[in-house]
Coordinates of C-alpha atoms in Angstrom, one line a residue:
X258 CA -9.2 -15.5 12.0
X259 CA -12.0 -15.0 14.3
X260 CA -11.5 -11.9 15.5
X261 CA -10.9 -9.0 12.6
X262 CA -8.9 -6.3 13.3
X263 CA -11.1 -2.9 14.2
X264 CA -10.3 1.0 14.0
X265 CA -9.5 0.7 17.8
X266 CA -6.9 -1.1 16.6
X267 CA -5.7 1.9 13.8
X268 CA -5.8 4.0 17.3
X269 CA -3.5 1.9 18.8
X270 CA -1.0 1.7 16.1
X271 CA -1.3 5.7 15.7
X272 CA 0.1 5.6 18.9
X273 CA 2.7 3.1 18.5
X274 CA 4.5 4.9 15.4
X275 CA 4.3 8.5 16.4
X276 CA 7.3 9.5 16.4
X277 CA 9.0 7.0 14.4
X278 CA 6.7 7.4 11.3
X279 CA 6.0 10.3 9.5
X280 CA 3.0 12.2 9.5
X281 CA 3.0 13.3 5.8
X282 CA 1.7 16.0 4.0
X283 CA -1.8 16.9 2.4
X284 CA -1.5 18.2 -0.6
X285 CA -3.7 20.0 -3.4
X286 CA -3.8 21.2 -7.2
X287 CA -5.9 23.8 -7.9
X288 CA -5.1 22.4 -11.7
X289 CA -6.4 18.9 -10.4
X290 CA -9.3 20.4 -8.8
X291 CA -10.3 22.3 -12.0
X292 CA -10.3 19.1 -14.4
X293 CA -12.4 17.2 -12.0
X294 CA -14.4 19.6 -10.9
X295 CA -14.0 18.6 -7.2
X296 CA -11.6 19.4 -4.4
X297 CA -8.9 16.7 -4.3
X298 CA -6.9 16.0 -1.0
X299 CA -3.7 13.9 -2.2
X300 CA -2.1 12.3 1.1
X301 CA 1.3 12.0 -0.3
X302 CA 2.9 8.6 1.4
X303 CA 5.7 8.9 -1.6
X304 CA 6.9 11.8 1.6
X305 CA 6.9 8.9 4.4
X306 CA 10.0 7.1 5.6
X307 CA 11.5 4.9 3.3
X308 CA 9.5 6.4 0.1
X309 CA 6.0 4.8 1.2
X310 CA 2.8 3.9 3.2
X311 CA 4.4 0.2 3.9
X312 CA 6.6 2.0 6.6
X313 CA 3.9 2.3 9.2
X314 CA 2.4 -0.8 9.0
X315 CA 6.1 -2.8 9.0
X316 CA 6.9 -0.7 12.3
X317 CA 3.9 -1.5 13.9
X318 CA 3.6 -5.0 13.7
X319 CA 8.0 -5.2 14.8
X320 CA 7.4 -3.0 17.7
X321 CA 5.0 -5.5 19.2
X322 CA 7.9 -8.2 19.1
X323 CA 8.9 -10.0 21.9
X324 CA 12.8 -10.0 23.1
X325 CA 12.5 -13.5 21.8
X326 CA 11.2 -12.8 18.6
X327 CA 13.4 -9.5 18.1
X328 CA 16.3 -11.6 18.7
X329 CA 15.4 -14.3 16.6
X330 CA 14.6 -12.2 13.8
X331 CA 12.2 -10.8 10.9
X332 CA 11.7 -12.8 7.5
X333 CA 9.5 -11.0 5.0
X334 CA 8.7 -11.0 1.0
X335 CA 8.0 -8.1 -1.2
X336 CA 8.9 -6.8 -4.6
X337 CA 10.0 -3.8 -2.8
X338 CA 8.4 -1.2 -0.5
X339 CA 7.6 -3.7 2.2
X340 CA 11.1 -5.0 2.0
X341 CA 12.6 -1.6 2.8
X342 CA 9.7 -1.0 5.4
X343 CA 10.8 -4.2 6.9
X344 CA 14.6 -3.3 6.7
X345 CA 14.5 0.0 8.4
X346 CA 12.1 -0.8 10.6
X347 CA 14.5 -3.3 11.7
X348 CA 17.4 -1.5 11.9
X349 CA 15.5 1.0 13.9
X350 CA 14.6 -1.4 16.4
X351 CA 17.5 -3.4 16.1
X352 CA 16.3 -6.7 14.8
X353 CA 17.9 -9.2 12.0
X354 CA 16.0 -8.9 8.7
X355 CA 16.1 -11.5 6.0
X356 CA 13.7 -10.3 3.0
X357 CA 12.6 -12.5 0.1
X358 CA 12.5 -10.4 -3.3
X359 CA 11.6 -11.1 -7.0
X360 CA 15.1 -10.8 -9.2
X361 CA 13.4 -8.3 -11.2
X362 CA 12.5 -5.8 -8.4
X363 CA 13.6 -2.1 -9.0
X364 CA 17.1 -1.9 -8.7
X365 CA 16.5 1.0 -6.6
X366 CA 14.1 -0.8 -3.8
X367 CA 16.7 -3.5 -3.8
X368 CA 19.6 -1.1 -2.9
X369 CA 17.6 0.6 -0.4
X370 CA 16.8 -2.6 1.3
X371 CA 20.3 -4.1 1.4
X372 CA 21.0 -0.3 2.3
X373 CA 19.1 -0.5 5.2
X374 CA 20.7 -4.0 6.5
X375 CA 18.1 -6.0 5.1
X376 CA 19.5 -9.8 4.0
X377 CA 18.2 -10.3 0.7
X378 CA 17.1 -13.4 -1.1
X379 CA 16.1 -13.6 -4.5
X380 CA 13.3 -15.5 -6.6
X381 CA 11.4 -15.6 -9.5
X382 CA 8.2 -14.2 -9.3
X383 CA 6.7 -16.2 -12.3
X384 CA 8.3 -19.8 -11.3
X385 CA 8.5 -19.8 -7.6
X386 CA 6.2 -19.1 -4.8
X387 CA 7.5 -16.2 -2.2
X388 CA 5.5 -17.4 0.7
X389 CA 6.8 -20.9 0.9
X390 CA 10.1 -19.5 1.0
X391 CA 9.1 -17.2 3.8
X392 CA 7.8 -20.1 5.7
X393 CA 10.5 -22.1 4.6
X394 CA 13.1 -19.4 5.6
X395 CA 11.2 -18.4 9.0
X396 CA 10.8 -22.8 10.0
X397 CA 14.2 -22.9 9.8
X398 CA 15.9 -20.0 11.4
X399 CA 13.2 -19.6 14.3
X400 CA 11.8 -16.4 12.4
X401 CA 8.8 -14.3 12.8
X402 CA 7.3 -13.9 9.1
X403 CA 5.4 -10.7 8.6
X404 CA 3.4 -11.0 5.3
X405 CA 3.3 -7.5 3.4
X406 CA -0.6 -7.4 3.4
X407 CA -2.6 -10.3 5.1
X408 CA -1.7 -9.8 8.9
X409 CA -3.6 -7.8 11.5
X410 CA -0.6 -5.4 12.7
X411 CA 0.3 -4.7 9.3
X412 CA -3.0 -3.3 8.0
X413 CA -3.9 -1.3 10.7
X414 CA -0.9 0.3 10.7
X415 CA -1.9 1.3 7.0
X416 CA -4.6 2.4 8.1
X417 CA -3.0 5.7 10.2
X418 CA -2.2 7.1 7.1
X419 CA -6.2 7.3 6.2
X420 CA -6.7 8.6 9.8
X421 CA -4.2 11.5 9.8
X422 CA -5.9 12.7 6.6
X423 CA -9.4 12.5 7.8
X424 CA -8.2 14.7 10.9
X425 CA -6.8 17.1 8.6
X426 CA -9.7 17.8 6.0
X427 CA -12.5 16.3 8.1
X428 CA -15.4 14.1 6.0
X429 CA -15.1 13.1 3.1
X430 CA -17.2 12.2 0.2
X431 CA -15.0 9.6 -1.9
X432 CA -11.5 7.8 -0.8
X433 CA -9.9 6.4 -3.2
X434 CA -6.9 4.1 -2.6
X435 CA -4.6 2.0 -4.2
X436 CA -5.0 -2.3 -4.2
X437 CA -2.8 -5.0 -4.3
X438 CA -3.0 -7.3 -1.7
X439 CA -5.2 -5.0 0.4
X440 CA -3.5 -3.9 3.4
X441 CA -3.6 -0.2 2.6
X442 CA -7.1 -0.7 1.4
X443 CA -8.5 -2.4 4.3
X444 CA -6.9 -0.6 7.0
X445 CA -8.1 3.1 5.3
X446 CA -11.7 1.4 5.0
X447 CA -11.9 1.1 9.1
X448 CA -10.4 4.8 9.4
X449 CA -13.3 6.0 6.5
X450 CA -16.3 3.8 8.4
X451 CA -15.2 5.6 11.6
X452 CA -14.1 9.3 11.3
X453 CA -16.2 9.8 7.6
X454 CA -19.0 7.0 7.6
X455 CA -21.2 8.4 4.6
X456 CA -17.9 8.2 2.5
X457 CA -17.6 6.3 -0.7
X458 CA -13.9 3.9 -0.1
X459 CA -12.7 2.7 -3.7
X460 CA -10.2 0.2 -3.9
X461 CA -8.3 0.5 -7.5
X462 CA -6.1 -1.8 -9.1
X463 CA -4.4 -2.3 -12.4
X464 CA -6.3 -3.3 -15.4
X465 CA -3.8 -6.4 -15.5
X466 CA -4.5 -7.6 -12.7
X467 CA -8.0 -7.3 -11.0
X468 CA -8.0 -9.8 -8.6
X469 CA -9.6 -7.8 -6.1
X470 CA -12.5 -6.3 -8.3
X471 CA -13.4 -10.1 -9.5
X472 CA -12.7 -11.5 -5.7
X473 CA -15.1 -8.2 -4.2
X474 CA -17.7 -8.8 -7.3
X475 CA -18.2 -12.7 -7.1
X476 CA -18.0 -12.9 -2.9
X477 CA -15.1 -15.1 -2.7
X478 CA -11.0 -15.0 -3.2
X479 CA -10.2 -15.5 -6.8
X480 CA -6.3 -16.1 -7.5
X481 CA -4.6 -15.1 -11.0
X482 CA -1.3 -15.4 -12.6
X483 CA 1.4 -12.8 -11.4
X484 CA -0.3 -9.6 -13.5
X485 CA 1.8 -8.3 -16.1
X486 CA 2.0 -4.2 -15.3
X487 CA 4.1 -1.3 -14.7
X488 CA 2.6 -1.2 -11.1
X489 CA 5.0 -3.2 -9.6
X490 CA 3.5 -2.7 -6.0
X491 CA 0.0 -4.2 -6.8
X492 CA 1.3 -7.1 -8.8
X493 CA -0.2 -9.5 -6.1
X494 CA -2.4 -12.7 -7.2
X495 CA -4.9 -12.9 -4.4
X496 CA -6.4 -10.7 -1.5
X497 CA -6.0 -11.9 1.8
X498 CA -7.9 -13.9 4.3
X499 CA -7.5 -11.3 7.3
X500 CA -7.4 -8.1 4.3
X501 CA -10.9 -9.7 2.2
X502 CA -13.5 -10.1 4.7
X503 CA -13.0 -5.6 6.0
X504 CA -13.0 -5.3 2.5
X505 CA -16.2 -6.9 1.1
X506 CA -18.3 -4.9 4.6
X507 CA -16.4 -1.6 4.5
X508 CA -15.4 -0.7 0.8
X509 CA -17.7 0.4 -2.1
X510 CA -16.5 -0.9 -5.1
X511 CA -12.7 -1.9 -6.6
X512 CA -12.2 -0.2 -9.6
X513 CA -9.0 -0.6 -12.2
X514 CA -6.4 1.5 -14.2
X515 CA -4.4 1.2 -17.0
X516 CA -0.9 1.4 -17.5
X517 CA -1.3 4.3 -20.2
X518 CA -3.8 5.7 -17.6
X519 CA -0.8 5.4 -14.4
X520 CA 1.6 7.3 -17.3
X521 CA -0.2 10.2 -17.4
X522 CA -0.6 10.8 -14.0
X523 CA 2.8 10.3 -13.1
X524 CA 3.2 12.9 -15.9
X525 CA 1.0 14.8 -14.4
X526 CA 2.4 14.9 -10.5
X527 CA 5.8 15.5 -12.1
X528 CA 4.9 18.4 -14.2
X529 CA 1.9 20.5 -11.9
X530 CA 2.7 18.9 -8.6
X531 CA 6.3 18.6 -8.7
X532 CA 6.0 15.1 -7.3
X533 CA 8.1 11.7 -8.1
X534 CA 4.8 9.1 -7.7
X535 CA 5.6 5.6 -8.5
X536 CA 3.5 4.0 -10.9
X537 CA 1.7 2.2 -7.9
X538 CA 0.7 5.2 -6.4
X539 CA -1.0 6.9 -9.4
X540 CA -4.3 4.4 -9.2
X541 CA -6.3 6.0 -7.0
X542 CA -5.8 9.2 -9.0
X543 CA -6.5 7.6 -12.0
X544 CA -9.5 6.2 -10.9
X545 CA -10.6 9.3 -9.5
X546 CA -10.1 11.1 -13.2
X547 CA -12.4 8.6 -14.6
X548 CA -14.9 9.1 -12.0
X549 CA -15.3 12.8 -12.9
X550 CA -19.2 13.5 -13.8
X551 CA -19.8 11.3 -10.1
X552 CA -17.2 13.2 -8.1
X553 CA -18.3 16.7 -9.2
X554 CA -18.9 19.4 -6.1
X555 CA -17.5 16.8 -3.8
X556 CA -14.5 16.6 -1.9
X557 CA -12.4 13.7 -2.3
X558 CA -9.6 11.7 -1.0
X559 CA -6.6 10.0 -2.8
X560 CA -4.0 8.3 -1.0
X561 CA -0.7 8.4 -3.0
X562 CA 1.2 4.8 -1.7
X563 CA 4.5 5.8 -2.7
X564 CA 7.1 7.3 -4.4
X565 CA 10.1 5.0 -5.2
X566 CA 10.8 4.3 -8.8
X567 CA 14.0 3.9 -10.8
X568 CA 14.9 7.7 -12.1
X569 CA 16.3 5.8 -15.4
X570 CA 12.5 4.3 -15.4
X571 CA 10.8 7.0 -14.3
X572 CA 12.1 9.2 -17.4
X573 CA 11.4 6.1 -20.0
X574 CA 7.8 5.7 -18.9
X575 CA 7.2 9.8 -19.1
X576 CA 9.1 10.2 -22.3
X577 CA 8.0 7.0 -24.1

């Protein structure tokens, strides 16, 4: 696209969910801050409506529907949090939602969708290809497809969750946030540039599945095979055209995780924070772990993405 979305455009989105989306809390751990030697400022998304950042983004771009296009309806894919973004957003705004998910999604994102009167269809996420059903899907029923990363509306809606918590602790010296397809990523980069501009922005993925640090590193998209990880929310094969471009001028660096790595700090937010954080939503603190020596007297920004996660899961990952 020509024109690339701009924190004007976070602004007007952070005035077009008030009052539908959360504005969640800022949290610290004195116990975090003593490890790494730096103060930490979790902005805890796992608190936002439906269990995750994705809400804000999936309201922003419906409420900018047409009557024709709310009555036609919404088709969108996701292995989960944008599927239940989607879905209530929807229902909130009273619009038909058909939502494309892999078979092996969390049983507990797929009830929540179909909870929140989403239409569900299933795939495979290592055989078929979700966007071509979404097309498919939205050609034939006169839908609107809203892709769960690569779409204007959609990232800067993101983006308001890096605004709120630059408004709350002021500048910052690192943000780090998590990647998969790079919606949350991009949209917190234009909220960093703008309220914090000497801020470091660090996009972090799983080991499995570093797209992004190979697409930021070499200049140009690189696709992989659907990454094999316990991050189920950053299993994406590509960045995106719209989501790439802020990326490579606004973020420092993309760094990765391991699963072992996400473990222990879902382990950790359980036991000293007395949080439930997805597996998803423990990269950017498990990047910022690694980055002690550099972070040390600073303060520092993590944005936690979400918290939904099988309990029968989240209790075989901690105790296993």
């Amino acid at each position: 696209m020509n024109h690339l979305p701009t924190f004007d455009d976070v602004v007007a989105a952070s005035e077009r969910i008030k009052g539908y989306a959360r504005h969640t809390p800022v949290m610290t751990s004195r116990t975090a801050d003593e490890a790494l030697g730096a103060q930490i400022f979790f902005k805890c998304e796992n608190f936002q409506r439906m269990g995750a950042f994705k809400f804000r983004g999936a309201f922003n771009a419906l409420s900018k529907f047409s009557a024709e296009q709310k009555r036609a309806g919404v088709v969108a894919f996701s292995s989960g949090n944008h599927a239940q973004a989607i879905a209530l957003s929807a229902r909130i705004l009273d619009i038909p939602a058909t939502i494309v998910m892999p078979h092996d999604a969390p049983a507990a994102k797929v009830a929540a969708t179909q909870g929140y009167g989403g239409n569900v269809i299933f795939y495979d996420r290592y055989t078929e290809d979700r966007e071509q059903i979404g097309r498919d899907l939205a050609e034939k029923h006169g839908q609107t497809l809203i892709p769960s990363y690569d779409h204007p509306d959609v990232l800067t809606g993101q983006g308001t969750a890096a605004k709120e918590l630059f408004e709350e602790v002021g500048p910052l010296d690192a943000l780090f946030v998590c990647l998969g397809g790079g919606g949350l990523l991009s949209g917190c980069a234009l909220a960093a540039r703008a309220l914090s501009p000497d801020c470091k922005v660090y996009g972090v993925e799983p080991e499995a599945g570093n797209d992004g640090q190979q697409s930021f590193r070499s200049g140009q998209i690189v696709h992989i095979d659907t990454p094999k990880t316990i991050a189920d929310g950053a299993q994406t094969q590509y960045l995106g055209k719209v989501t790439f471009p802020i990326i490579q001028r606004n973020v420092d660096d993309i760094l990765t995780a391991t699963d072992a790595e996400l473990v222990d700090c879902m382990a950790f937010m359980a036991e000293r924070m007395k949080m439930v954080v997805e597996p998803t939503g423990c990269l950017g603190f498990a990047a910022a772990r690694q980055m002690k020596a550099e972070l040390e007297g600073k303060r520092v920004g993590v944005i936690i993405s979400g918290g939904n996660v099988d309990m029968a899961r989240f209790a075989s990952l901690l105790t296993s």
